[in-house]
Coordinates of C-alpha atoms in Angstrom, one line a residue:
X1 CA -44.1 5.5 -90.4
X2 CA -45.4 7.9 -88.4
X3 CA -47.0 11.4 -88.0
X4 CA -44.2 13.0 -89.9
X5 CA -44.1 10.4 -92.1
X6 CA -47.8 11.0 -93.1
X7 CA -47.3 14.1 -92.7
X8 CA -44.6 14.2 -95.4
X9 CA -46.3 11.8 -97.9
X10 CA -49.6 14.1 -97.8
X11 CA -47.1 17.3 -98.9
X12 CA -46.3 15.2 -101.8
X13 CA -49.7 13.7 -102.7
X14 CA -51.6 17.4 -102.1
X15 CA -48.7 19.9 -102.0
X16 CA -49.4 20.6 -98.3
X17 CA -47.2 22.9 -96.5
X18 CA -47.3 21.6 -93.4
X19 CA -44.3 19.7 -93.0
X20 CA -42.2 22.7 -94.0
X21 CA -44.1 24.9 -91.6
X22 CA -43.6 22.7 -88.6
X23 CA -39.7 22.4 -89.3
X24 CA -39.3 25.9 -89.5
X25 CA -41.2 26.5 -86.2
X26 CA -38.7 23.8 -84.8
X27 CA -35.7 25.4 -86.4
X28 CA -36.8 28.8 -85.0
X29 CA -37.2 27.3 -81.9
X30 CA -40.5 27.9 -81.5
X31 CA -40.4 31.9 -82.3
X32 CA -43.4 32.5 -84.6
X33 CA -43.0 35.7 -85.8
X34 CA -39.1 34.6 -87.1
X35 CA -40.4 30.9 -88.7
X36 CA -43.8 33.2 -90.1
X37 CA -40.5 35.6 -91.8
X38 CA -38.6 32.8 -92.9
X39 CA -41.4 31.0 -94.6
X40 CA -43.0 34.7 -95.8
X41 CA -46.3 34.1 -94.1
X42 CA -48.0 36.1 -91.9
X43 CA -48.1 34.4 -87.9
X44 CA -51.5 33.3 -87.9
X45 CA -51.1 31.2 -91.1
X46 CA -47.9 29.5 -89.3
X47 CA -49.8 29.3 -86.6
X48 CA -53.1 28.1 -88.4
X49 CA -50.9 25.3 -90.4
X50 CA -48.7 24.1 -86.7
X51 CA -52.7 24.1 -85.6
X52 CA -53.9 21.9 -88.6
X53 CA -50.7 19.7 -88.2
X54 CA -51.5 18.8 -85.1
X55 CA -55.4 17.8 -86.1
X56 CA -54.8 16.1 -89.2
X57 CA -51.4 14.3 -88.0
X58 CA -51.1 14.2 -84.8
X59 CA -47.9 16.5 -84.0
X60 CA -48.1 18.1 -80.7
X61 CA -45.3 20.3 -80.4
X62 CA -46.3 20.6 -76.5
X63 CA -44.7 17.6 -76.4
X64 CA -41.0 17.6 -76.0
X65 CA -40.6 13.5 -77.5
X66 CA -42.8 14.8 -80.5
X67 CA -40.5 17.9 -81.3
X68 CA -37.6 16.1 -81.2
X69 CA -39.2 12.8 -83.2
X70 CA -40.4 15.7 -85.6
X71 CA -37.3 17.2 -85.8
X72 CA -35.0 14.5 -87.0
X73 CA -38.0 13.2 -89.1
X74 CA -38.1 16.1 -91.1
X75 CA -34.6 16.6 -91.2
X76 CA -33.8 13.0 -92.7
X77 CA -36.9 13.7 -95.0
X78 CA -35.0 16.8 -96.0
X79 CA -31.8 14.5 -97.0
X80 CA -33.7 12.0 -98.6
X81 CA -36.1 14.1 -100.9

């Protein structure tokens, strides 16, 4: 359980994007414009959907304990389907 959890179960139930948006923020290291190119987006819709992660779920990537929760959350969610 958890944010990503709910966070992962809503991208199911409502085909949400968040999840994928927030790992590849991670996985860019937090460079916007290259996770915005990797996910074909423009910045402010990354940056609009890390924004709406946050509200809805509760990720605050300010956090360092939160990225790092976040990051091996999606990552396992990635390996498990």
């Amino acid at each position: 359980s958890g944010p990503v959890h709910t966070m992962l179960a809503h991208a199911r139930a409502h085909g949400s994007r968040y999840g994928e948006s927030v790992a590849a923020h991670l996985d860019a290291f937090g460079d916007t414009a290259t996770a915005a190119r990797r996910l074909n987006v423009h910045p402010n819709t990354l940056r609009y959907r890390l924004r709406r992660a946050g509200e809805l779920f509760g990720v605050d990537l300010a956090d360092p304990a939160v990225r790092l929760l976040a990051d091996v959350g999606l990552r396992l969610g990635r390996l498990t389907g």
